[in-house]
Amino acid sequence: MAVAHPTRHLLRAKDLADARYREPLDVETLARAARLSPAHFSREFRRAFGEPPHRYLLHRRLERAAALLRSTDRSVADICLTVGLRSVGSFTTSFGRMFGMSPTAYRAAHPPAVTRARVPTCVLLAWARPASSTFGEDSTTGPG
Amino acid sequence: MLKQLTNVTVWVHDQDEALAFYTEKLGMELRDDVTVAEMGNFRWLTVGVPGQTDVAIVLMAVPGPPVFDAETQAQLQALVAKGAAGGLFFATDDVRSTYEELKGRGVEFQQEPTEQPYGIDAGFRDPSGNQMRMAQLA
């Protein structure tokens, strides 16, 4: 039987964050998917993908929120809960730091991309995810 | 003038594992399985979608020296494991039933069937980490 590449388990955790961001996922759950202890998992995830897992998950949630703002008329509070975040205030703050404007202003500024091109979901998920590394929500770890 | 696309290459960590996945789980057919002793036992392994005989998927092991130095080999293997080495898109007439069928065979899905303006799509991975997608276009 083939032995999986060690990074393959980390990819499984990343996929889990992408697929189940709506749920109350935490790093411990992601670490279990990667078959690693939480501390080791966070280090290895960062080494493989360039950012710690909790930040990856938050950015995924913000990306999905941005997509819903662009493509639906649902309320900001509803979208916040839908993407797995519990506090509308924190969501609005995080969103503003990431996108440079409020969720409402973002919605007004961005018509849906799908009206312009047939873009596969995987491309939307990958390219629309915010990439800033100076977000500031990751106060426990520095660059490394 | 180019005439047609005939082969696409997918890097895999283990050819036996990949062959079992692509044939037994995805339902593809084996096209070629040739090992060339005088080329360091290079194994030309291809599969394809039944009925689509003019395009084959080459399940290519990541080679070491003399093709790639050991560092490049390790880097490429890691990229594949990270899901950063590209992927394949397939079409199906019924994403939801295919999803159930493949999931029942143990295929690892990264995205359940999702409605899109262009149809319904879903995403999964092969054992090495390569991204696979299938779409039922509207």
XYZ file of C-alpha atoms in Angstrom:
282
model
C 0.000 0.000 0.000
C 1.312 3.440 -0.920
C 2.353 5.753 1.880
C 0.825 9.217 1.504
C 3.110 12.217 1.193
C 3.104 13.997 4.612
C 1.724 17.173 3.058
C -1.215 15.239 1.652
C -2.744 15.126 5.143
C -2.398 18.904 5.438
C -4.215 19.305 2.135
C -7.029 17.204 3.582
C -7.374 19.698 6.435
C -7.295 22.615 3.998
C -10.018 20.967 1.942
C -12.035 20.513 5.123
C -11.813 24.249 5.844
C -12.938 24.988 2.294
C -15.844 22.546 2.438
C -17.138 23.115 5.975
C -16.340 26.757 6.719
C -20.037 27.256 7.526
C -19.693 25.033 10.588
C -18.046 25.931 13.889
C -14.713 24.495 12.793
C -11.678 24.975 14.973
C -8.002 24.220 14.626
C -8.355 21.058 16.696
C -10.845 19.642 14.200
C -8.618 20.565 11.275
C -5.620 19.034 13.068
C -7.488 15.760 13.470
C -8.135 15.680 9.727
C -4.400 16.035 9.209
C -3.641 13.411 11.870
C -1.428 15.818 13.794
C -1.446 17.498 17.192
C -2.866 21.046 17.032
C 0.480 22.741 17.688
C 2.374 20.611 15.210
C -0.448 20.949 12.714
C -0.439 24.741 12.854
C 3.311 24.864 12.254
C 3.203 22.378 9.392
C 0.155 24.004 7.791
C 1.876 27.350 7.839
C 5.014 25.826 6.387
C 3.059 24.205 3.547
C 0.547 26.921 2.702
C 2.152 30.114 3.980
C -0.339 31.045 6.687
C -1.664 29.502 9.895
C -4.838 27.431 9.646
C -7.087 29.750 11.648
C -6.208 32.595 9.319
C -6.782 30.419 6.272
C -10.227 29.551 7.605
C -11.087 33.171 8.377
C -9.996 34.272 4.932
C -12.080 31.533 3.371
C -15.091 32.757 5.334
C -14.492 36.349 4.277
C -14.081 35.263 0.670
C -17.374 33.391 0.808
C -19.046 36.360 2.472
C -17.772 38.626 -0.290
C -19.135 36.198 -2.889
C -22.545 36.218 -1.215
C -22.512 40.011 -1.047
C -21.810 40.128 -4.774
C -24.317 37.495 -5.826
C -27.255 37.735 -3.401
C -29.370 40.366 -1.687
C -29.147 38.669 1.715
C -28.466 40.844 4.742
C -24.970 41.334 6.123
C -25.972 39.660 9.391
C -27.389 36.659 7.566
C -24.266 36.320 5.458
C -22.058 36.592 8.537
C -23.821 33.646 10.165
C -23.959 31.694 6.923
C -20.176 31.684 6.547
C -19.661 30.380 10.066
C -18.923 33.624 11.911
C -20.895 34.403 15.039
C -20.320 38.112 15.661
C -21.576 40.621 13.114
C -19.427 43.320 14.692
C -16.230 41.294 14.374
C -17.210 40.257 10.872
C -17.736 43.850 9.776
C -14.400 44.868 11.292
C -12.509 41.953 9.712
C -14.200 42.531 6.381
C -13.321 46.208 6.426
C -9.671 45.488 7.208
C -9.476 42.938 4.442
C -11.377 44.656 1.664
C -10.941 48.275 2.664
C -14.651 49.017 2.818
C -17.778 47.935 4.636
C -19.722 44.886 3.437
C -22.496 47.155 2.191
C -20.104 49.361 0.232
C -18.397 46.246 -1.159
C -21.722 44.938 -2.416
C -22.474 48.203 -4.176
C -19.049 48.248 -5.824
C -18.956 44.689 -7.187
C -21.447 43.241 -9.655
C -21.304 39.420 -9.860
C -18.337 38.031 -11.847
C -20.490 35.249 -13.263
C -22.357 37.776 -15.339
C -19.118 38.362 -17.247
C -17.520 34.892 -17.579
C -18.167 31.217 -16.887
C -15.724 30.868 -14.036
C -15.517 27.420 -12.363
C -16.142 27.284 -8.638
C -12.618 26.167 -7.859
C -11.228 29.221 -9.619
C -13.564 31.545 -7.759
C -12.630 29.947 -4.449
C -8.923 30.168 -5.126
C -8.631 33.572 -6.762
C -11.214 35.462 -4.743
C -9.814 34.471 -1.368
C -8.213 37.499 0.298
C -4.438 37.154 0.396
C -3.305 39.988 2.644
C -0.731 38.902 5.193
C -0.975 42.128 7.184
C -4.513 41.616 8.314
C -3.688 41.866 12.008
C -6.055 39.241 13.345
C -3.160 36.814 13.759
C -1.636 38.414 16.807
C -0.192 35.229 18.305
C 2.310 34.421 15.580
C 4.675 36.558 13.620
C 5.989 36.107 10.139
C 8.204 33.095 9.766
C -1.606 23.452 -37.506
C -2.264 21.342 -34.450
C -4.965 18.756 -34.927
C -6.101 17.483 -31.554
C -5.219 17.051 -27.898
C -4.237 13.431 -27.276
C -2.657 13.189 -23.817
C -2.670 15.125 -20.577
C -0.180 14.371 -17.824
C -0.958 14.031 -14.148
C 1.928 13.699 -11.699
C 1.284 10.952 -9.167
C 3.120 9.736 -6.091
C 2.473 6.058 -6.707
C 1.446 4.643 -10.084
C -0.130 1.466 -8.707
C -2.235 3.492 -6.294
C -3.182 5.915 -9.048
C -4.105 3.136 -11.459
C -6.396 1.549 -8.877
C -8.028 4.913 -8.138
C -8.601 5.996 -11.722
C -9.887 2.615 -12.888
C -11.632 1.107 -9.875
C -12.997 4.264 -8.247
C -13.450 6.650 -11.171
C -14.361 3.934 -13.642
C -11.783 4.756 -16.281
C -10.277 2.225 -18.599
C -6.619 1.272 -18.788
C -5.095 2.314 -22.108
C -1.354 1.614 -21.788
C 0.811 0.043 -19.135
C 4.277 -0.439 -20.542
C 7.492 -0.646 -18.552
C 10.655 0.051 -20.542
C 13.623 -1.704 -18.936
C 16.253 0.115 -20.975
C 14.904 3.467 -19.758
C 15.407 2.768 -16.088
C 12.114 0.889 -15.912
C 10.166 3.949 -17.020
C 6.484 3.070 -16.874
C 4.152 4.594 -19.457
C 0.770 4.344 -17.786
C -2.342 5.854 -19.314
C -6.060 5.681 -18.630
C -9.071 7.283 -20.246
C -12.742 7.974 -19.971
C -14.708 5.107 -21.567
C -15.998 6.228 -24.943
C -13.533 9.086 -25.265
C -10.790 7.183 -27.018
C -8.853 10.093 -28.480
C -7.711 11.567 -25.156
C -5.664 9.708 -22.562
C -4.511 10.689 -19.089
C -0.869 9.875 -18.427
C -0.335 8.868 -14.809
C 3.267 9.935 -14.522
C 5.483 9.119 -11.584
C 7.595 12.053 -10.454
C 11.057 11.038 -11.665
C 14.368 11.467 -9.877
C 17.811 11.585 -11.496
C 18.653 11.717 -14.358
C 15.366 13.438 -15.291
C 15.051 15.644 -12.218
C 17.578 16.146 -9.471
C 16.480 14.873 -6.070
C 15.561 18.344 -4.814
C 13.336 19.049 -7.806
C 11.717 15.646 -7.419
C 10.943 16.342 -3.766
C 9.615 19.815 -4.571
C 7.331 18.500 -7.267
C 6.055 15.714 -5.047
C 5.301 18.283 -2.347
C 3.492 20.548 -4.813
C 1.298 17.656 -5.887
C 0.525 16.852 -2.251
C -0.408 20.495 -1.688
C -2.888 20.356 -4.543
C -0.809 22.885 -6.465
C -0.036 20.831 -9.557
C -3.106 21.470 -11.662
C -5.958 19.101 -12.236
C -8.561 17.672 -14.546
C -12.103 18.759 -15.364
C -14.706 16.210 -16.419
C -18.252 16.405 -17.678
C -21.125 14.269 -16.483
C -24.822 14.099 -17.275
C -25.777 13.882 -13.600
C -23.419 15.331 -11.001
C -25.481 14.305 -8.010
C -25.763 10.633 -8.905
C -22.107 10.498 -9.928
C -21.203 12.155 -6.635
C -23.092 9.486 -4.693
C -21.552 6.740 -6.779
C -17.984 7.978 -6.368
C -18.400 8.851 -2.716
C -19.708 5.353 -2.122
C -16.454 4.041 -3.557
C -14.442 6.140 -1.137
C -13.522 9.089 -3.360
C -12.458 12.088 -1.264
C -14.627 15.090 -2.167
C -13.507 18.637 -1.463
C -16.769 20.156 -2.683
C -20.226 18.649 -2.721
C -22.430 19.249 -5.783
C -23.051 22.978 -5.940
C -25.422 24.900 -8.172
C -23.716 27.482 -10.323
C -25.038 29.774 -13.022
C -23.486 27.451 -15.611
C -24.754 24.192 -14.104
C -23.828 21.973 -11.151
C -20.270 21.111 -10.242
C -18.382 19.166 -7.596
C -14.731 18.703 -6.705
C -12.654 15.788 -5.507
C -9.040 14.715 -5.265
C -6.994 11.783 -6.401
C -4.804 9.995 -3.829
C -1.803 12.184 -4.655
C -3.715 15.431 -4.110
C -4.501 16.423 -7.684
C -7.708 18.354 -8.054
C -10.475 16.755 -10.091
C -13.739 18.415 -10.956
C -16.895 17.319 -12.664
C -19.633 19.501 -14.025
C -23.110 19.027 -15.340
C -23.473 22.021 -17.586
C -26.843 23.713 -17.867
